[in-house]
Tab-separated table of N, CA and C in Angstrom:
chain	number	residue	atom	x	y	z
A	42	UNK	N	-5.506	-32.719	112.722
A	42	UNK	CA	-5.266	-32.726	111.296
A	42	UNK	C	-5.577	-31.341	110.739
A	43	UNK	N	-4.781	-30.903	109.801
A	43	UNK	CA	-4.991	-29.630	109.135
A	43	UNK	C	-6.131	-29.735	108.130
A	44	UNK	N	-6.640	-28.604	107.707
A	44	UNK	CA	-7.701	-28.596	106.702
A	44	UNK	C	-7.273	-29.310	105.423
A	45	UNK	N	-5.996	-29.322	105.164
A	45	UNK	CA	-5.479	-29.974	103.959
A	45	UNK	C	-5.511	-31.492	104.055
A	46	UNK	N	-5.738	-32.012	105.265
A	46	UNK	CA	-5.722	-33.447	105.467
A	46	UNK	C	-4.335	-33.972	105.824
A	47	UNK	N	-3.382	-33.090	105.948
A	47	UNK	CA	-2.007	-33.485	106.275
A	47	UNK	C	-1.812	-33.342	107.774
A	48	UNK	N	-1.342	-34.412	108.407
A	48	UNK	CA	-1.087	-34.316	109.845
A	48	UNK	C	0.336	-34.708	110.221
A	49	UNK	N	1.121	-35.173	109.237
A	49	UNK	CA	2.519	-35.520	109.483
A	49	UNK	C	3.356	-35.162	108.256
A	50	UNK	N	4.645	-35.075	108.479
A	50	UNK	CA	5.566	-34.795	107.384
A	50	UNK	C	6.710	-35.798	107.413
A	51	UNK	N	7.442	-35.861	106.331
A	51	UNK	CA	8.622	-36.714	106.231
A	51	UNK	C	9.832	-35.803	106.065
A	52	UNK	N	10.835	-36.000	106.907
A	52	UNK	CA	12.090	-35.270	106.758
A	52	UNK	C	13.009	-36.088	105.865
A	53	UNK	N	13.594	-35.420	104.864
A	53	UNK	CA	14.448	-36.111	103.904
A	53	UNK	C	15.843	-35.496	103.945
A	54	UNK	N	16.822	-36.355	103.982
A	54	UNK	CA	18.222	-35.987	104.058
A	54	UNK	C	18.571	-34.918	103.045
A	55	UNK	N	19.347	-33.906	103.487
A	55	UNK	CA	19.762	-32.837	102.584
A	55	UNK	C	21.277	-32.683	102.540
A	56	UNK	N	21.989	-33.523	103.288
A	56	UNK	CA	23.456	-33.507	103.288
A	56	UNK	C	23.943	-34.939	103.489
A	57	UNK	N	25.019	-35.277	102.820
A	57	UNK	CA	25.608	-36.603	102.974
A	57	UNK	C	26.432	-36.633	104.257
A	58	UNK	N	25.735	-36.698	105.383
A	58	UNK	CA	26.449	-36.693	106.664
A	58	UNK	C	25.612	-37.360	107.745
A	59	UNK	N	26.315	-37.943	108.714
A	59	UNK	CA	25.635	-38.484	109.883
A	59	UNK	C	24.964	-37.368	110.667
A	60	UNK	N	25.597	-36.199	110.719
A	60	UNK	CA	25.057	-35.096	111.497
A	60	UNK	C	23.656	-34.716	111.031
A	61	UNK	N	23.442	-34.694	109.722
A	61	UNK	CA	22.135	-34.344	109.169
A	61	UNK	C	21.083	-35.371	109.592
A	62	UNK	N	21.396	-36.650	109.414
A	62	UNK	CA	20.455	-37.713	109.778
A	62	UNK	C	20.199	-37.728	111.279
A	63	UNK	N	21.262	-37.609	112.069
A	63	UNK	CA	21.110	-37.622	113.525
A	63	UNK	C	20.229	-36.467	113.995
A	64	UNK	N	20.412	-35.299	113.404
A	64	UNK	CA	19.594	-34.141	113.764
A	64	UNK	C	18.119	-34.381	113.434
A	65	UNK	N	17.863	-34.917	112.247
A	65	UNK	CA	16.474	-35.181	111.867
A	65	UNK	C	15.832	-36.203	112.793
A	66	UNK	N	16.582	-37.230	113.188
A	66	UNK	CA	16.036	-38.247	114.089
A	66	UNK	C	15.759	-37.676	115.475
A	67	UNK	N	16.607	-36.762	115.933
A	67	UNK	CA	16.339	-36.102	117.220
A	67	UNK	C	15.045	-35.301	117.147
A	68	UNK	N	14.865	-34.558	116.061
A	68	UNK	CA	13.634	-33.778	115.893
A	68	UNK	C	12.415	-34.692	115.774
A	69	UNK	N	12.573	-35.792	115.054
A	69	UNK	CA	11.459	-36.732	114.891
A	69	UNK	C	11.049	-37.333	116.226
A	70	UNK	N	12.023	-37.612	117.085
A	70	UNK	CA	11.709	-38.169	118.398
A	70	UNK	C	10.971	-37.161	119.274
A	71	UNK	N	11.207	-35.893	119.031
A	71	UNK	CA	10.618	-34.839	119.864
A	71	UNK	C	9.271	-34.330	119.358
A	72	UNK	N	8.929	-34.628	118.103
A	72	UNK	CA	7.722	-34.047	117.507
A	72	UNK	C	6.875	-35.114	116.810
A	73	UNK	N	5.666	-35.291	117.272
A	73	UNK	CA	4.773	-36.299	116.692
A	73	UNK	C	4.402	-35.983	115.251
A	74	UNK	N	4.440	-34.709	114.867
A	74	UNK	CA	4.057	-34.336	113.504
A	74	UNK	C	5.106	-34.720	112.467
A	75	UNK	N	6.280	-35.180	112.931
A	75	UNK	CA	7.277	-35.741	112.013
A	75	UNK	C	7.041	-37.244	112.000
A	76	UNK	N	6.546	-37.740	110.881
A	76	UNK	CA	6.157	-39.142	110.807
A	76	UNK	C	7.254	-40.084	110.376
A	77	UNK	N	8.263	-39.573	109.673
A	77	UNK	CA	9.310	-40.452	109.157
A	77	UNK	C	10.547	-39.644	108.801
A	78	UNK	N	11.671	-40.350	108.737
A	78	UNK	CA	12.948	-39.747	108.358
A	78	UNK	C	13.605	-40.620	107.294
A	79	UNK	N	14.023	-39.978	106.222
A	79	UNK	CA	14.841	-40.626	105.203
A	79	UNK	C	16.238	-40.055	105.390
A	80	UNK	N	17.157	-40.905	105.801
A	80	UNK	CA	18.485	-40.446	106.170
A	80	UNK	C	19.569	-40.841	105.196
A	81	UNK	N	20.784	-40.912	105.717
A	81	UNK	CA	21.976	-41.173	104.911
A	81	UNK	C	22.899	-42.116	105.649
A	82	UNK	N	23.566	-42.979	104.919
A	82	UNK	CA	24.690	-43.770	105.415
A	82	UNK	C	25.774	-43.742	104.338
A	83	UNK	N	27.034	-43.950	104.732
A	83	UNK	CA	28.127	-43.873	103.754
A	83	UNK	C	28.203	-45.139	102.896
A	84	UNK	N	27.556	-45.119	101.771
A	84	UNK	CA	27.528	-46.303	100.908
A	84	UNK	C	28.917	-46.737	100.475
A	85	UNK	N	29.848	-45.791	100.379
A	85	UNK	CA	31.204	-46.141	99.952
A	85	UNK	C	32.012	-46.818	101.068
A	86	UNK	N	31.417	-46.926	102.252
A	86	UNK	CA	32.040	-47.610	103.391
A	86	UNK	C	31.024	-48.608	103.949
A	87	UNK	N	30.906	-49.784	103.302
A	87	UNK	CA	29.863	-50.746	103.669
A	87	UNK	C	29.864	-51.160	105.131
A	88	UNK	N	31.036	-51.334	105.722
A	88	UNK	CA	31.092	-51.748	107.129
A	88	UNK	C	30.526	-50.664	108.043
A	89	UNK	N	30.881	-49.415	107.776
A	89	UNK	CA	30.367	-48.317	108.598
A	89	UNK	C	28.877	-48.112	108.355
A	90	UNK	N	28.430	-48.273	107.115
A	90	UNK	CA	27.000	-48.164	106.815
A	90	UNK	C	26.219	-49.227	107.591
A	91	UNK	N	26.700	-50.451	107.567
A	91	UNK	CA	26.025	-51.547	108.285
A	91	UNK	C	26.023	-51.297	109.787
A	92	UNK	N	27.150	-50.836	110.325
A	92	UNK	CA	27.230	-50.564	111.761
A	92	UNK	C	26.230	-49.494	112.175
A	93	UNK	N	26.190	-48.397	111.434
A	93	UNK	CA	25.284	-47.302	111.788
A	93	UNK	C	23.830	-47.753	111.664
A	94	UNK	N	23.514	-48.492	110.627
A	94	UNK	CA	22.150	-48.998	110.463
A	94	UNK	C	21.779	-49.943	111.600
A	95	UNK	N	22.624	-50.921	111.856
A	95	UNK	CA	22.316	-51.949	112.860
A	95	UNK	C	22.302	-51.417	114.289
A	96	UNK	N	23.231	-50.530	114.606
A	96	UNK	CA	23.371	-50.072	115.987
A	96	UNK	C	22.533	-48.846	116.329
A	97	UNK	N	22.069	-48.117	115.312
A	97	UNK	CA	21.328	-46.888	115.605
A	97	UNK	C	20.071	-46.704	114.755
A	98	UNK	N	20.264	-46.523	113.463
A	98	UNK	CA	19.164	-46.056	112.636
A	98	UNK	C	17.997	-47.023	112.558
A	99	UNK	N	18.266	-48.298	112.370
A	99	UNK	CA	17.163	-49.252	112.265
A	99	UNK	C	16.439	-49.466	113.595
A	100	UNK	N	17.028	-49.017	114.678
A	100	UNK	CA	16.381	-49.091	115.990
A	100	UNK	C	15.419	-47.931	116.211
A	101	UNK	N	15.540	-46.894	115.408
A	101	UNK	CA	14.669	-45.721	115.547
A	101	UNK	C	13.368	-45.981	114.789
A	102	UNK	N	12.227	-45.872	115.438
A	102	UNK	CA	10.957	-46.212	114.784
A	102	UNK	C	10.579	-45.309	113.606
A	103	UNK	N	11.188	-44.143	113.507
A	103	UNK	CA	10.833	-43.239	112.410
A	103	UNK	C	11.832	-43.250	111.260
A	104	UNK	N	12.882	-44.034	111.379
A	104	UNK	CA	13.839	-44.163	110.271
A	104	UNK	C	13.225	-45.090	109.236
A	105	UNK	N	12.941	-44.555	108.041
A	105	UNK	CA	12.226	-45.358	107.048
A	105	UNK	C	12.989	-45.591	105.751
A	106	UNK	N	14.103	-44.936	105.575
A	106	UNK	CA	14.833	-45.140	104.336
A	106	UNK	C	16.061	-44.265	104.284
A	107	UNK	N	16.791	-44.387	103.171
A	107	UNK	CA	17.983	-43.579	103.022
A	107	UNK	C	18.149	-43.179	101.581
A	108	UNK	N	18.954	-42.128	101.415
A	108	UNK	CA	19.322	-41.692	100.072
A	108	UNK	C	20.708	-41.081	100.128
A	109	UNK	N	21.308	-40.934	98.972
A	109	UNK	CA	22.620	-40.315	98.838
A	109	UNK	C	22.512	-39.269	97.742
A	110	UNK	N	23.110	-38.131	97.944
A	110	UNK	CA	23.087	-37.075	96.935
A	110	UNK	C	24.136	-37.389	95.873
A	111	UNK	N	23.856	-38.407	95.060
A	111	UNK	CA	24.842	-38.858	94.082
A	111	UNK	C	25.100	-37.825	92.990
A	112	UNK	N	24.188	-36.879	92.792
A	112	UNK	CA	24.442	-35.828	91.803
A	112	UNK	C	25.553	-34.886	92.253
A	113	UNK	N	25.921	-34.940	93.528
A	113	UNK	CA	27.039	-34.142	94.034
A	113	UNK	C	28.386	-34.836	93.828
A	114	UNK	N	28.367	-36.087	93.426
A	114	UNK	CA	29.607	-36.834	93.226
A	114	UNK	C	30.237	-36.451	91.885
A	115	UNK	N	31.536	-36.221	91.888
A	115	UNK	CA	32.246	-35.835	90.665
A	115	UNK	C	32.284	-36.969	89.637
A	116	UNK	N	32.354	-38.195	90.122
A	116	UNK	CA	32.438	-39.360	89.252
A	116	UNK	C	31.033	-39.756	88.791
A	117	UNK	N	30.753	-39.670	87.495
A	117	UNK	CA	29.418	-40.044	87.009
A	117	UNK	C	29.099	-41.525	87.220
A	118	UNK	N	30.132	-42.328	87.432
A	118	UNK	CA	29.942	-43.757	87.680
A	118	UNK	C	30.028	-44.102	89.160
A	119	UNK	N	29.888	-43.104	90.031
A	119	UNK	CA	30.001	-43.324	91.472
A	119	UNK	C	29.073	-44.432	91.948
A	120	UNK	N	27.852	-44.454	91.449
A	120	UNK	CA	26.844	-45.399	91.910
A	120	UNK	C	27.174	-46.849	91.573
A	121	UNK	N	28.063	-47.070	90.624
A	121	UNK	CA	28.403	-48.451	90.264
A	121	UNK	C	29.821	-48.834	90.687
A	122	UNK	N	30.430	-48.031	91.552
A	122	UNK	CA	31.732	-48.415	92.124
A	122	UNK	C	31.522	-49.674	92.979
A	123	UNK	N	32.503	-50.566	92.989
A	123	UNK	CA	32.357	-51.796	93.773
A	123	UNK	C	32.049	-51.544	95.253
A	124	UNK	N	32.701	-50.565	95.868
A	124	UNK	CA	32.429	-50.308	97.285
A	124	UNK	C	31.014	-49.780	97.492
A	125	UNK	N	30.533	-48.963	96.568
A	125	UNK	CA	29.172	-48.427	96.676
A	125	UNK	C	28.154	-49.544	96.469
A	126	UNK	N	28.396	-50.419	95.507
A	126	UNK	CA	27.500	-51.563	95.302
A	126	UNK	C	27.465	-52.450	96.548
A	127	UNK	N	28.604	-52.620	97.198
A	127	UNK	CA	28.631	-53.393	98.438
A	127	UNK	C	27.829	-52.681	99.527
A	128	UNK	N	27.930	-51.352	99.560
A	128	UNK	CA	27.129	-50.580	100.510
A	128	UNK	C	25.645	-50.714	100.244
A	129	UNK	N	25.251	-50.713	98.988
A	129	UNK	CA	23.839	-50.888	98.633
A	129	UNK	C	23.335	-52.261	99.073
A	130	UNK	N	24.197	-53.267	98.984
A	130	UNK	CA	23.807	-54.609	99.431
A	130	UNK	C	23.525	-54.633	100.929
A	131	UNK	N	24.185	-53.773	101.693
A	131	UNK	CA	23.940	-53.697	103.134
A	131	UNK	C	22.516	-53.226	103.430
A	132	UNK	N	21.974	-52.447	102.513
A	132	UNK	CA	20.607	-51.946	102.731
A	132	UNK	C	19.610	-53.065	102.597
């Protein structure tokens, strides 16, 4: 443990992509000081979000949550689109 009392960190998604989440999970598996990963799934594609969660992400012990960079979406109502709401239900 460091003098600050911090001995682990959380990696948080910085791009709306599988590549970003997959990279963070690889690093988390290789380094004990990475305690958790907050990743991304495509909320606008509920079936693909569910598949990725069920077949990969939820099986990883350090995957603890997800987020979407909704401020990057051009549509201010992106978060309440029917497909996105269906994706949120998958979570």
